[in-house]
Structure formats: structure tokens, C-alpha cells
Amino acid sequence: MRSLPFLSILALAAVSCNSSPSGTIQIVTGEETDTFSRSPAPTKLRIDAVDSGNNVTTLATATLPTDSVDLGTQDQTAVATLEVFGLDDSGNQLVFGASVPIEYGALDGVTLPVFVQRSGELARMPSPPADTRQSPTLTVISGRFLFIGGGTDPNTSSSTDLYDFAQFAPLGSPPTLPRVPLSMPLVGTVGLLIDGQGATYYDFSASAGKDAPAPSGFTFADVAGGTTVYSSDGTAYVVGATRTTGAPTAAVLKIDPSDTSNANYPTGNLSWLTLTAPRLGAGATWVDGRGLVVGGGSATAAGAEVVGAGQTTGSALAYPPDASAGAGMTALDPQHVLLAGGMTPAAADAGVRAIDLGCAASCTTTPWAALPTPVTSVAAFSINGARAFVVGNEPASGKTHAFLVTSAAATEVPTKVPHTNAGAVLSPVGSVVLFGGANEIESFTPSP
């Protein structure tokens, strides 16, 4: 059994009318043993609380090394995310970690671990599941659990793992699903398991499933394997064009949680959107004020298109065709998206390029620095609009690589162990986690 190296015990008291319950916050470093000792070593510790309005309150500071820090007395009904910073003498951030949102009163008699890691690096998380499946379906349930399912191994693809970001450990007895999901959009605790034959609603809170009929127009097979993109209001879009195998498709499945008019669809009405042309291996993301943006994946269609909020069909942008397959897309700001990686039909690296959604005619992408190694099946994550974290796999070997990319440079971020055909997703605590082809969950938090 893997150990959890403990750095500090942080005592916190939650005030109430009749008592002062207390709990502890325990800082853990997972499988990395030099998080606080490697040069340059942090000399100070700071613990902040961030509420739902993003208001920040510093609860405590301390000089390292230390065994405990008193976080003071807090309102037991207050809810906040705890952020832990390891700083040098100049205040530069070297170490960072965060908790899931917690109610202080719920900590009474409880020890809550907070995983911390060196900023700008990958780090192995505590107590990973004993799972090495490749090409997993990854998503986050209830803002707390990392779901690991699907994959290319028929012996494990119906099994699942759930990793708890409140305790940084796997849950015991995860469910075996009634359908192996190639795509799995989530609303609350209910996932829609989509494969090439159909779709099944599965409620993870009740361990119960029920088949779903497809709305008229397309079939679930037209989007199976596509990435799920979520808008800021929680609407889910399963973009079939982002899958890298199967036939090109123009179908997008929309799940609208605010529309409960159809009893067949308990998580919100299902409907189809249509892109301007079928695509395969495209990138997709949501941009507030614009809508669903899709790019690449076609040698004849426009290089990018947008399905505006409330629209049912895509509108082409004035970019030349981009036939790359396997790129990842992320929003940089309200007007720009980044399309990263993927391979051209000639098996060449498609590059990293920015798309201006406001361009009206004769548009060309803006190249960013090229990735050191060409990759496909890419997941891309924006960092403050000027940087991106990119995870992808070599097309021949499946070896996983991670990169920190700017317009001027692309630098590999080494994984702690080799991964094969890993996927990546934003975690419940704001880090990016990658998993696949090794029984390790690796986490990345950027430097400021």
C-alpha cells in the first residue's frame, strides 16, 4: 500500500453558538519526497481561504519547517476552498495545492488532506488506483470525484475507478457500468453512457441505469467517442467531430439541463446541432459570448466554425481548411482560441495556432511555438490566455507527452513515469490531471 508523506498538521476551529468544534488539515505530497526540500526550497507557508465569490482571506502564515499551523476560529457555516502556498523569501510561489470546497463545521473531528506539489511540474498523487487502462474516458463527478472508465482493454473497459479529491484516495467498490462509455456527458451525478449502439443514463448516486432514446435527426453512434464540452451555464455538447476514429460527422448532441419538458430525458432535453460539414479529429471548446467553437478535422470545410448559443447549425469562419486530426482546442480569451497539435494527412505535425474569432475575411491563424514532439489525441488547457498546458500522445507508439506552450516557446514538462495513450482533464481542485497506461495519476499546477 502506498504511503502518504505528511508534512504538517494544521489545526482549525469552527465556531458555533454552543461549542467550538475543530478539525485538522493535513498537507500531503503524494509520491514526491522532495516537494519542500529540493532547492530552491520554500521558506514560508501561507494558507488562504477562497469563498464562492472568489474573495480571498489569508488564514495563517508560518516559517518553514513547521509541524503545525493554527488556522484560527472560523464560522462553521462558511464554505471555502483552502489554498496552500509554499513561498521563498521573496514571496515567489514554489509549491501549491488546494482543497475541494468545504464547510468548516463539517471538519469537526475530521482530518482533511490537501495535496501540494511543485508549481510548473507534474507530480504523482497519493494512493492512485491499481489501473493501467489506455485511452480512458475521464470526467469529474459532483465536483469531487475523478471518473476513470472505458478504454481500449476489453477486460477492464466495463469496470470503473472513482478517485476522491476530498480524501485523495480511490473509492472502494466502484460501479461496473451497464454500457462501456465512449463518451459520457454528466449532469449532476447522472452520466449519459454513449457507445456505438446507443446510450444509457446511469445515476452514480443510486447505481441505477436506464436506456435513453435518441432524438430524431442523428443516432448516438454519430457522436460516440466525441469530447464533451460544457458551456458556462452547464449545458453539455457531445461533439462527434472530435473523435479520432470512425466516420467523419457533423452531429453535436446538446443536453440542456434547464429544459425539463421531455420526460424521456431526466437530465435535460436532448437535441441535435449540425456543423457546416462532417469532421474527424477536430478540436472543440466553449467561448462565452460566442458559443461552441470547432476547428480542424476537414480538408474541405472552413478551418473553424461557431455554433452560437441558441443556434442549431454552425457558421463557418473565414479560415482555409485545416485537415489536421487529433488537435486539442482551448479558449484563450473571449475572442481567441488555441488549436494545438494533431497530425496532417501527410503525417506531419499540424503545429500550435491561434484563431481570432473576430476575423471576418481572408483569415489566417497565428502560429505559436511548435511542439518538440508531434502528438495527437490532444487535450489543451489555457493558462491566463498567454500560456497553455498541452497533453497528447505520439501517433505510432502512444507515448504520452506534456508541454507548456507560449507563442514564443514550447517546453516539455516531464512525466514522473511513462504513460501510454493517457487522457487529461481539469481536476476538482483546479489542477490538470493525466491518467492512462500507468497506475499513476499525475497532476500539474502552473507557476504564476
Short mmCIF file of C-alpha atoms in Angstrom, two decimals:
data_model
loop_
_atom_site.label_atom_id
_atom_site.label_comp_id
_atom_site.label_asym_id
_atom_site.label_seq_id
_atom_site.Cartn_x
_atom_site.Cartn_y
_atom_site.Cartn_z
CA MET A 1 0.00 0.00 0.00
CA ARG A 2 1.36 3.39 -0.97
CA SER A 3 2.17 5.83 1.81
CA LEU A 4 1.07 9.44 2.16
CA PRO A 5 4.07 11.55 3.24
CA PHE A 6 2.76 14.07 5.77
CA LEU A 7 4.35 17.48 6.05
CA SER A 8 2.19 19.36 8.53
CA ILE A 9 -0.90 19.17 10.68
CA LEU A 10 -2.96 22.35 10.50
CA ALA A 11 -5.48 22.87 13.30
CA LEU A 12 -8.69 24.76 12.55
CA ALA A 13 -11.54 25.65 14.93
CA ALA A 14 -15.08 26.30 13.68
CA VAL A 15 -17.15 28.50 15.96
CA SER A 16 -20.83 27.85 16.76
CA CYS A 17 -23.30 29.14 19.36
CA ASN A 18 -22.78 26.29 21.79
CA SER A 19 -19.42 24.73 21.01
CA SER A 20 -16.16 25.11 19.16
CA PRO A 21 -15.72 22.01 17.03
CA SER A 22 -12.31 21.57 15.46
CA GLY A 23 -10.69 19.61 12.69
CA THR A 24 -7.33 19.27 11.01
CA ILE A 25 -5.97 19.94 7.56
CA GLN A 26 -3.12 17.62 6.65
CA ILE A 27 -0.70 18.58 3.89
CA VAL A 28 0.35 15.60 1.77
CA THR A 29 2.86 15.40 -1.05
CA GLY A 30 1.83 12.12 -2.64
CA GLU A 31 4.70 10.09 -4.02
CA GLU A 32 7.06 13.03 -4.36
CA THR A 33 9.53 13.11 -1.47
CA ASP A 34 11.33 16.39 -2.21
CA THR A 35 8.43 18.82 -2.62
CA PHE A 36 9.61 21.00 0.28
CA SER A 37 13.28 20.03 0.44
CA ARG A 38 14.52 20.42 -3.13
CA SER A 39 16.45 23.59 -3.97
CA PRO A 40 15.16 26.23 -4.20
CA ALA A 41 13.27 25.24 -1.07
CA PRO A 42 10.28 27.21 0.19
CA THR A 43 10.85 29.02 3.46
CA LYS A 44 7.31 30.21 4.19
CA LEU A 45 3.86 28.67 4.26
CA ARG A 46 0.65 30.59 3.59
CA ILE A 47 -2.90 29.26 3.80
CA ASP A 48 -5.70 31.19 2.10
CA ALA A 49 -9.45 30.65 2.07
CA VAL A 50 -11.32 31.44 -1.17
CA ASP A 51 -15.10 31.75 -0.99
CA SER A 52 -17.67 31.26 -3.76
CA GLY A 53 -17.31 34.91 -4.77
CA ASN A 54 -13.52 34.46 -5.21
CA ASN A 55 -12.85 36.62 -2.15
CA VAL A 56 -9.51 35.64 -0.61
CA THR A 57 -8.74 35.64 3.12
CA THR A 58 -5.33 34.66 4.48
CA LEU A 59 -5.91 32.33 7.44
CA ALA A 60 -2.31 31.82 8.51
CA THR A 61 1.35 32.18 7.64
CA ALA A 62 4.30 30.31 9.11
CA THR A 63 8.02 29.89 8.73
CA LEU A 64 9.19 26.51 7.45
CA PRO A 65 9.99 23.94 8.65
CA THR A 66 6.99 23.52 10.95
CA ASP A 67 4.81 20.70 12.20
CA SER A 68 1.60 22.65 12.74
CA VAL A 69 -0.10 25.94 11.99
CA ASP A 70 -3.15 27.30 13.79
CA LEU A 71 -5.76 28.42 11.25
CA GLY A 72 -7.82 30.20 13.86
CA THR A 73 -11.54 30.24 14.57
CA GLN A 74 -13.93 30.30 11.61
CA ASP A 75 -17.69 30.44 11.09
CA GLN A 76 -18.75 26.78 10.94
CA THR A 77 -21.40 27.52 8.29
CA ALA A 78 -18.94 29.20 5.92
CA VAL A 79 -17.83 27.34 2.79
CA ALA A 80 -14.42 27.92 1.22
CA THR A 81 -11.62 26.36 -0.75
CA LEU A 82 -8.34 26.18 1.16
CA GLU A 83 -5.23 27.04 -0.83
CA VAL A 84 -1.74 26.22 0.44
CA PHE A 85 1.31 28.11 -0.86
CA GLY A 86 4.98 27.32 -0.30
CA LEU A 87 6.93 30.57 -0.87
CA ASP A 88 10.58 31.61 -0.95
CA ASP A 89 11.96 34.61 0.93
CA SER A 90 10.92 36.92 -1.92
CA GLY A 91 7.34 35.64 -1.93
CA ASN A 92 7.71 33.59 -5.12
CA GLN A 93 5.40 30.57 -5.32
CA LEU A 94 7.29 27.28 -5.39
CA VAL A 95 4.60 24.91 -4.04
CA PHE A 96 0.83 24.97 -4.37
CA GLY A 97 -2.20 22.86 -3.54
CA ALA A 98 -5.91 23.30 -2.95
CA SER A 99 -8.83 21.51 -1.34
CA VAL A 100 -12.30 20.94 -2.69
CA PRO A 101 -14.83 23.46 -1.28
CA ILE A 102 -15.51 22.62 2.38
CA GLU A 103 -17.85 23.76 5.12
CA TYR A 104 -15.76 24.49 8.19
CA GLY A 105 -18.28 22.90 10.53
CA ALA A 106 -18.05 19.61 8.62
CA LEU A 107 -14.39 19.33 9.66
CA ASP A 108 -15.27 18.59 13.29
CA GLY A 109 -13.22 15.55 14.27
CA VAL A 110 -12.10 15.05 10.67
CA THR A 111 -8.67 15.17 9.05
CA LEU A 112 -8.83 16.66 5.55
CA PRO A 113 -5.78 16.07 3.36
CA VAL A 114 -4.63 18.77 0.94
CA PHE A 115 -2.30 17.59 -1.82
CA VAL A 116 0.50 20.05 -2.67
CA GLN A 117 3.13 19.92 -5.39
CA ARG A 118 5.91 21.91 -7.02
CA SER A 119 4.43 24.56 -9.30
CA GLY A 120 5.09 24.18 -13.02
CA GLU A 121 5.72 20.45 -12.78
CA LEU A 122 3.88 17.16 -12.85
CA ALA A 123 3.61 15.25 -9.58
CA ARG A 124 2.25 11.83 -8.65
CA MET A 125 -0.84 11.98 -6.48
CA PRO A 126 -1.39 9.88 -3.33
CA SER A 127 -2.89 6.38 -3.44
CA PRO A 128 -3.67 6.01 -7.16
CA PRO A 129 -5.96 3.20 -8.32
CA ALA A 130 -4.40 -0.07 -9.47
CA ASP A 131 -5.49 0.60 -13.05
CA THR A 132 -3.39 0.89 -16.19
CA ARG A 133 -6.03 1.12 -18.93
CA GLN A 134 -5.15 3.12 -22.02
CA SER A 135 -7.31 5.76 -23.74
CA PRO A 136 -9.61 6.11 -20.72
CA THR A 137 -12.80 8.14 -20.58
CA LEU A 138 -12.14 10.75 -17.88
CA THR A 139 -14.55 13.19 -16.27
CA VAL A 140 -15.36 14.75 -12.90
CA ILE A 141 -18.47 13.81 -10.92
CA SER A 142 -20.11 16.13 -8.37
CA GLY A 143 -17.11 18.44 -8.31
CA ARG A 144 -15.22 15.88 -6.25
CA PHE A 145 -14.58 12.53 -7.94
CA LEU A 146 -12.38 11.72 -10.92
CA PHE A 147 -14.16 9.09 -13.02
CA ILE A 148 -11.95 6.62 -14.90
CA GLY A 149 -13.76 4.32 -17.30
CA GLY A 150 -13.85 2.90 -20.80
CA GLY A 151 -10.52 2.46 -22.54
CA THR A 152 -9.17 0.06 -25.12
CA ASP A 153 -8.71 -3.01 -22.90
CA PRO A 154 -11.84 -5.20 -23.23
CA ASN A 155 -11.03 -6.85 -19.88
CA THR A 156 -11.35 -3.59 -17.94
CA SER A 157 -13.49 -1.30 -20.11
CA SER A 158 -16.76 -2.04 -18.27
CA SER A 159 -15.12 -1.54 -14.88
CA THR A 160 -14.52 1.91 -13.40
CA ASP A 161 -12.48 3.73 -10.81
CA LEU A 162 -13.53 6.77 -8.79
CA TYR A 163 -10.78 8.86 -7.19
CA ASP A 164 -11.88 11.11 -4.32
CA PHE A 165 -10.30 14.58 -4.32
CA ALA A 166 -11.55 15.24 -0.79
CA GLN A 167 -9.55 12.32 0.62
CA PHE A 168 -7.07 11.83 -2.25
CA ALA A 169 -7.74 8.11 -2.47
CA PRO A 170 -9.84 5.75 -4.61
CA LEU A 171 -13.34 4.84 -3.53
CA GLY A 172 -13.94 1.22 -2.64
CA SER A 173 -16.25 -0.87 -4.86
CA PRO A 174 -16.66 1.47 -7.83
CA PRO A 175 -19.51 0.51 -10.16
CA THR A 176 -19.42 -1.74 -13.20
CA LEU A 177 -21.33 0.11 -15.89
CA PRO A 178 -24.15 -1.36 -18.00
CA ARG A 179 -22.62 0.21 -21.10
CA VAL A 180 -18.97 1.00 -21.84
CA PRO A 181 -18.87 4.77 -22.46
CA LEU A 182 -17.01 6.14 -25.46
CA SER A 183 -18.45 9.50 -24.38
CA MET A 184 -20.06 10.38 -21.04
CA PRO A 185 -21.64 13.82 -20.59
CA LEU A 186 -22.63 14.46 -16.97
CA VAL A 187 -25.39 16.44 -15.31
CA GLY A 188 -25.06 16.23 -11.53
CA THR A 189 -24.45 12.59 -10.64
CA VAL A 190 -26.11 11.23 -13.79
CA GLY A 191 -23.97 10.32 -16.77
CA LEU A 192 -25.20 9.50 -20.26
CA LEU A 193 -23.14 6.49 -21.32
CA ILE A 194 -22.80 6.67 -25.11
CA ASP A 195 -21.38 3.96 -27.36
CA GLY A 196 -21.86 2.92 -30.97
CA GLN A 197 -25.10 1.07 -30.24
CA GLY A 198 -26.99 3.55 -28.07
CA ALA A 199 -26.99 5.39 -24.76
CA THR A 200 -27.88 4.65 -21.14
CA TYR A 201 -28.48 7.04 -18.26
CA TYR A 202 -26.51 5.96 -15.20
CA ASP A 203 -27.01 7.58 -11.80
CA PHE A 204 -23.80 7.17 -9.82
CA SER A 205 -25.55 8.15 -6.59
CA ALA A 206 -28.11 5.35 -6.94
CA SER A 207 -26.09 2.82 -9.01
CA ALA A 208 -29.02 2.58 -11.44
CA GLY A 209 -29.26 2.74 -15.22
CA LYS A 210 -31.95 3.29 -17.85
CA ASP A 211 -31.62 3.30 -21.65
CA ALA A 212 -32.30 6.58 -23.46
CA PRO A 213 -33.96 7.02 -26.86
CA ALA A 214 -32.13 9.16 -29.39
CA PRO A 215 -33.83 12.34 -30.54
CA SER A 216 -34.69 12.33 -34.25
CA GLY A 217 -32.12 13.50 -36.75
CA PHE A 218 -28.94 11.56 -35.88
CA THR A 219 -28.08 8.49 -33.81
CA PHE A 220 -25.90 8.22 -30.72
CA ALA A 221 -23.36 6.42 -32.93
CA ASP A 222 -22.83 9.73 -34.74
CA VAL A 223 -21.26 11.28 -31.62
CA ALA A 224 -19.86 8.22 -29.77
CA GLY A 225 -16.22 8.88 -28.93
CA GLY A 226 -16.61 12.65 -29.11
CA THR A 227 -15.43 15.05 -26.43
CA THR A 228 -18.00 16.67 -24.14
CA VAL A 229 -17.79 20.47 -23.99
CA TYR A 230 -19.64 22.35 -21.23
CA SER A 231 -20.90 25.92 -21.51
CA SER A 232 -20.74 28.28 -18.55
CA ASP A 233 -24.41 27.59 -17.74
CA GLY A 234 -23.89 23.82 -17.55
CA THR A 235 -25.25 22.87 -20.98
CA ALA A 236 -23.34 19.88 -22.38
CA TYR A 237 -22.33 19.37 -26.00
CA VAL A 238 -21.03 15.99 -27.20
CA VAL A 239 -19.05 16.90 -30.32
CA GLY A 240 -18.80 13.86 -32.56
CA ALA A 241 -16.33 15.65 -34.85
CA THR A 242 -13.64 15.50 -32.12
CA ARG A 243 -13.36 11.70 -32.18
CA THR A 244 -10.29 10.34 -33.95
CA THR A 245 -11.71 7.03 -35.20
CA GLY A 246 -14.83 6.14 -37.17
CA ALA A 247 -16.55 8.19 -39.84
CA PRO A 248 -16.45 11.99 -40.06
CA THR A 249 -19.59 13.51 -38.55
CA ALA A 250 -21.38 16.84 -38.33
CA ALA A 251 -23.52 15.81 -35.36
CA VAL A 252 -23.40 17.52 -31.96
CA LEU A 253 -25.61 16.26 -29.11
CA LYS A 254 -26.88 19.06 -26.87
CA ILE A 255 -28.07 18.37 -23.31
CA ASP A 256 -29.91 21.34 -21.81
CA PRO A 257 -30.40 20.93 -18.02
CA SER A 258 -32.74 23.93 -17.94
CA ASP A 259 -35.24 22.26 -20.31
CA THR A 260 -37.17 19.55 -18.45
CA SER A 261 -40.01 19.36 -20.98
CA ASN A 262 -39.26 15.81 -22.12
CA ALA A 263 -39.71 13.03 -19.56
CA ASN A 264 -37.51 10.71 -21.63
CA TYR A 265 -34.52 12.87 -20.74
CA PRO A 266 -34.27 13.27 -16.93
CA THR A 267 -31.12 15.42 -17.00
CA GLY A 268 -32.50 17.88 -19.56
CA ASN A 269 -33.81 17.81 -23.08
CA LEU A 270 -31.65 16.24 -25.79
CA SER A 271 -31.41 17.76 -29.26
CA TRP A 272 -29.07 17.74 -32.23
CA LEU A 273 -26.93 20.55 -33.57
CA THR A 274 -25.30 20.34 -37.01
CA LEU A 275 -21.87 21.56 -38.08
CA THR A 276 -21.33 23.03 -41.55
CA ALA A 277 -19.59 19.81 -42.66
CA PRO A 278 -18.58 16.40 -41.29
CA ARG A 279 -15.24 16.44 -39.46
CA LEU A 280 -12.95 13.84 -37.87
CA GLY A 281 -10.30 14.61 -35.25
CA ALA A 282 -11.37 18.23 -34.78
CA GLY A 283 -10.81 20.35 -31.68
CA ALA A 284 -13.68 21.98 -29.79
CA THR A 285 -14.22 24.38 -26.90
CA TRP A 286 -16.80 26.80 -25.49
CA VAL A 287 -16.27 30.57 -25.59
CA ASP A 288 -18.62 32.80 -23.62
CA GLY A 289 -20.31 35.34 -25.88
CA ARG A 290 -19.51 33.24 -28.96
CA GLY A 291 -20.70 29.68 -28.43
CA LEU A 292 -19.33 26.27 -29.39
CA VAL A 293 -16.17 26.61 -31.48
CA VAL A 294 -14.95 23.69 -33.62
CA GLY A 295 -11.81 23.66 -35.76
CA GLY A 296 -9.73 21.32 -37.89
CA GLY A 297 -10.68 17.82 -38.94
CA SER A 298 -11.65 18.54 -42.57
CA ALA A 299 -9.76 19.06 -45.83
CA THR A 300 -12.68 20.91 -47.43
CA ALA A 301 -14.64 22.76 -44.72
CA ALA A 302 -13.65 26.08 -43.19
CA GLY A 303 -10.77 25.82 -40.75
CA ALA A 304 -13.09 26.78 -37.89
CA GLU A 305 -16.77 27.37 -37.24
CA VAL A 306 -19.03 28.51 -34.42
CA VAL A 307 -22.42 27.26 -33.28
CA GLY A 308 -23.78 30.27 -31.43
CA ALA A 309 -25.73 29.94 -28.20
CA GLY A 310 -29.33 29.19 -29.14
CA GLN A 311 -28.39 28.22 -32.71
CA THR A 312 -28.82 24.77 -34.23
CA THR A 313 -26.32 24.96 -37.10
CA GLY A 314 -22.73 26.08 -37.39
CA SER A 315 -21.47 29.21 -39.12
CA ALA A 316 -18.18 28.98 -40.97
CA LEU A 317 -15.37 31.37 -40.16
CA ALA A 318 -13.22 32.75 -42.97
CA TYR A 319 -10.28 30.41 -42.43
CA PRO A 320 -8.88 28.00 -45.02
CA PRO A 321 -9.46 24.27 -44.44
CA ASP A 322 -7.45 22.59 -41.70
CA ALA A 323 -7.23 18.85 -42.37
CA SER A 324 -5.35 18.05 -39.16
CA ALA A 325 -6.71 15.26 -36.96
CA GLY A 326 -6.29 14.87 -33.21
CA ALA A 327 -5.76 18.50 -32.20
CA GLY A 328 -6.97 19.94 -28.92
CA MET A 329 -8.66 23.33 -28.51
CA THR A 330 -8.90 25.76 -25.60
CA ALA A 331 -10.26 29.29 -25.23
CA LEU A 332 -7.57 31.91 -24.63
CA ASP A 333 -9.95 34.86 -24.14
CA PRO A 334 -13.40 35.94 -25.40
CA GLN A 335 -12.07 36.38 -28.95
CA HIS A 336 -9.27 33.85 -29.39
CA VAL A 337 -8.92 30.07 -29.21
CA LEU A 338 -5.84 27.89 -29.49
CA LEU A 339 -5.74 24.77 -31.68
CA ALA A 340 -2.80 22.64 -30.57
CA GLY A 341 -1.17 19.58 -32.10
CA GLY A 342 -2.75 16.96 -34.30
CA MET A 343 -1.36 15.45 -37.48
CA THR A 344 -1.79 16.46 -41.12
CA PRO A 345 -2.84 13.86 -43.73
CA ALA A 346 0.86 13.63 -44.63
CA ALA A 347 1.60 12.55 -41.04
CA ALA A 348 3.30 15.86 -40.22
CA ASP A 349 2.87 17.95 -37.09
CA ALA A 350 0.00 20.41 -37.55
CA GLY A 351 1.55 22.90 -35.12
CA VAL A 352 0.07 25.16 -32.49
CA ARG A 353 -2.04 28.03 -33.86
CA ALA A 354 -4.31 30.74 -32.54
CA ILE A 355 -7.65 31.55 -34.17
CA ASP A 356 -9.18 35.02 -33.99
CA LEU A 357 -12.95 34.55 -33.80
CA GLY A 358 -13.48 38.19 -34.76
CA CYS A 359 -11.74 37.88 -38.14
CA ALA A 360 -14.25 38.47 -40.97
CA ALA A 361 -12.37 37.82 -44.21
CA SER A 362 -9.20 36.19 -45.61
CA CYS A 363 -8.25 34.96 -42.15
CA THR A 364 -5.04 33.17 -41.25
CA THR A 365 -4.11 31.51 -37.98
CA THR A 366 -1.34 32.92 -35.80
CA PRO A 367 1.39 30.33 -35.20
CA TRP A 368 2.64 29.65 -31.70
CA ALA A 369 5.83 27.74 -30.93
CA ALA A 370 5.90 24.23 -32.37
CA LEU A 371 5.68 21.26 -30.04
CA PRO A 372 9.00 19.41 -29.59
CA THR A 373 7.26 16.10 -30.36
CA PRO A 374 4.24 15.72 -32.67
CA VAL A 375 1.21 14.39 -30.78
CA THR A 376 -2.41 13.51 -31.40
CA SER A 377 -5.45 12.90 -29.14
CA VAL A 378 -4.57 16.26 -27.59
CA ALA A 379 -6.14 17.93 -24.56
CA ALA A 380 -5.31 21.64 -24.19
CA PHE A 381 -5.81 23.94 -21.19
CA SER A 382 -5.42 27.72 -21.20
CA ILE A 383 -3.34 29.46 -18.53
CA ASN A 384 -4.24 33.16 -18.26
CA GLY A 385 -4.61 33.47 -22.02
CA ALA A 386 -0.88 33.68 -22.69
CA ARG A 387 0.16 30.10 -21.95
CA ALA A 388 -1.32 26.66 -22.49
CA PHE A 389 -0.72 23.24 -21.00
CA VAL A 390 -0.95 20.56 -23.69
CA VAL A 391 -1.14 16.78 -23.24
CA GLY A 392 -1.04 14.37 -26.18
CA ASN A 393 0.21 11.02 -27.42
CA GLU A 394 2.66 10.03 -30.15
CA PRO A 395 0.63 8.64 -33.06
CA ALA A 396 2.70 5.46 -33.53
CA SER A 397 3.76 4.43 -30.01
CA GLY A 398 1.06 6.13 -27.94
CA LYS A 399 3.74 7.58 -25.62
CA THR A 400 2.26 10.48 -23.66
CA HIS A 401 3.87 13.91 -23.58
CA ALA A 402 3.01 17.13 -21.77
CA PHE A 403 4.10 20.62 -22.82
CA LEU A 404 3.93 24.18 -21.56
CA VAL A 405 3.36 26.36 -24.63
CA THR A 406 3.53 30.08 -25.36
CA SER A 407 3.70 31.96 -28.63
CA ALA A 408 7.49 32.00 -28.29
CA ALA A 409 8.41 28.63 -26.79
CA ALA A 410 7.18 25.10 -26.18
CA THR A 411 8.80 23.20 -23.33
CA GLU A 412 8.23 19.58 -22.41
CA VAL A 413 7.01 19.00 -18.85
CA PRO A 414 8.38 15.55 -18.00
CA THR A 415 6.00 12.97 -16.60
CA LYS A 416 7.19 11.21 -13.46
CA VAL A 417 6.57 7.78 -15.01
CA PRO A 418 5.97 6.74 -18.64
CA HIS A 419 2.33 6.83 -19.74
CA THR A 420 0.79 5.38 -22.89
CA ASN A 421 -2.33 6.83 -24.53
CA ALA A 422 -3.20 8.87 -21.44
CA GLY A 423 -6.02 11.37 -21.26
CA ALA A 424 -6.17 14.63 -19.33
CA VAL A 425 -8.92 16.60 -17.61
CA LEU A 426 -9.32 19.57 -15.29
CA SER A 427 -9.50 18.22 -11.72
CA PRO A 428 -11.93 19.21 -8.93
CA VAL A 429 -9.17 21.31 -7.30
CA GLY A 430 -8.24 23.26 -10.43
CA SER A 431 -5.15 21.31 -11.46
CA VAL A 432 -4.83 19.35 -14.69
CA VAL A 433 -4.55 15.60 -14.12
CA LEU A 434 -3.45 12.99 -16.62
CA PHE A 435 -4.05 9.27 -16.43
CA GLY A 436 -3.61 6.28 -18.73
CA GLY A 437 -1.18 3.47 -19.45
CA ALA A 438 0.26 3.54 -15.91
CA ASN A 439 -1.25 3.21 -12.45
CA GLU A 440 -0.42 6.79 -11.54
CA ILE A 441 -2.47 9.97 -11.56
CA GLU A 442 -0.18 12.88 -12.32
CA SER A 443 -1.15 16.47 -11.50
CA PHE A 444 0.02 19.79 -12.95
CA THR A 445 -0.37 23.25 -11.47
CA PRO A 446 1.23 26.16 -13.34
CA SER A 447 3.67 28.63 -11.93
CA PRO A 448 2.16 32.13 -11.56
#
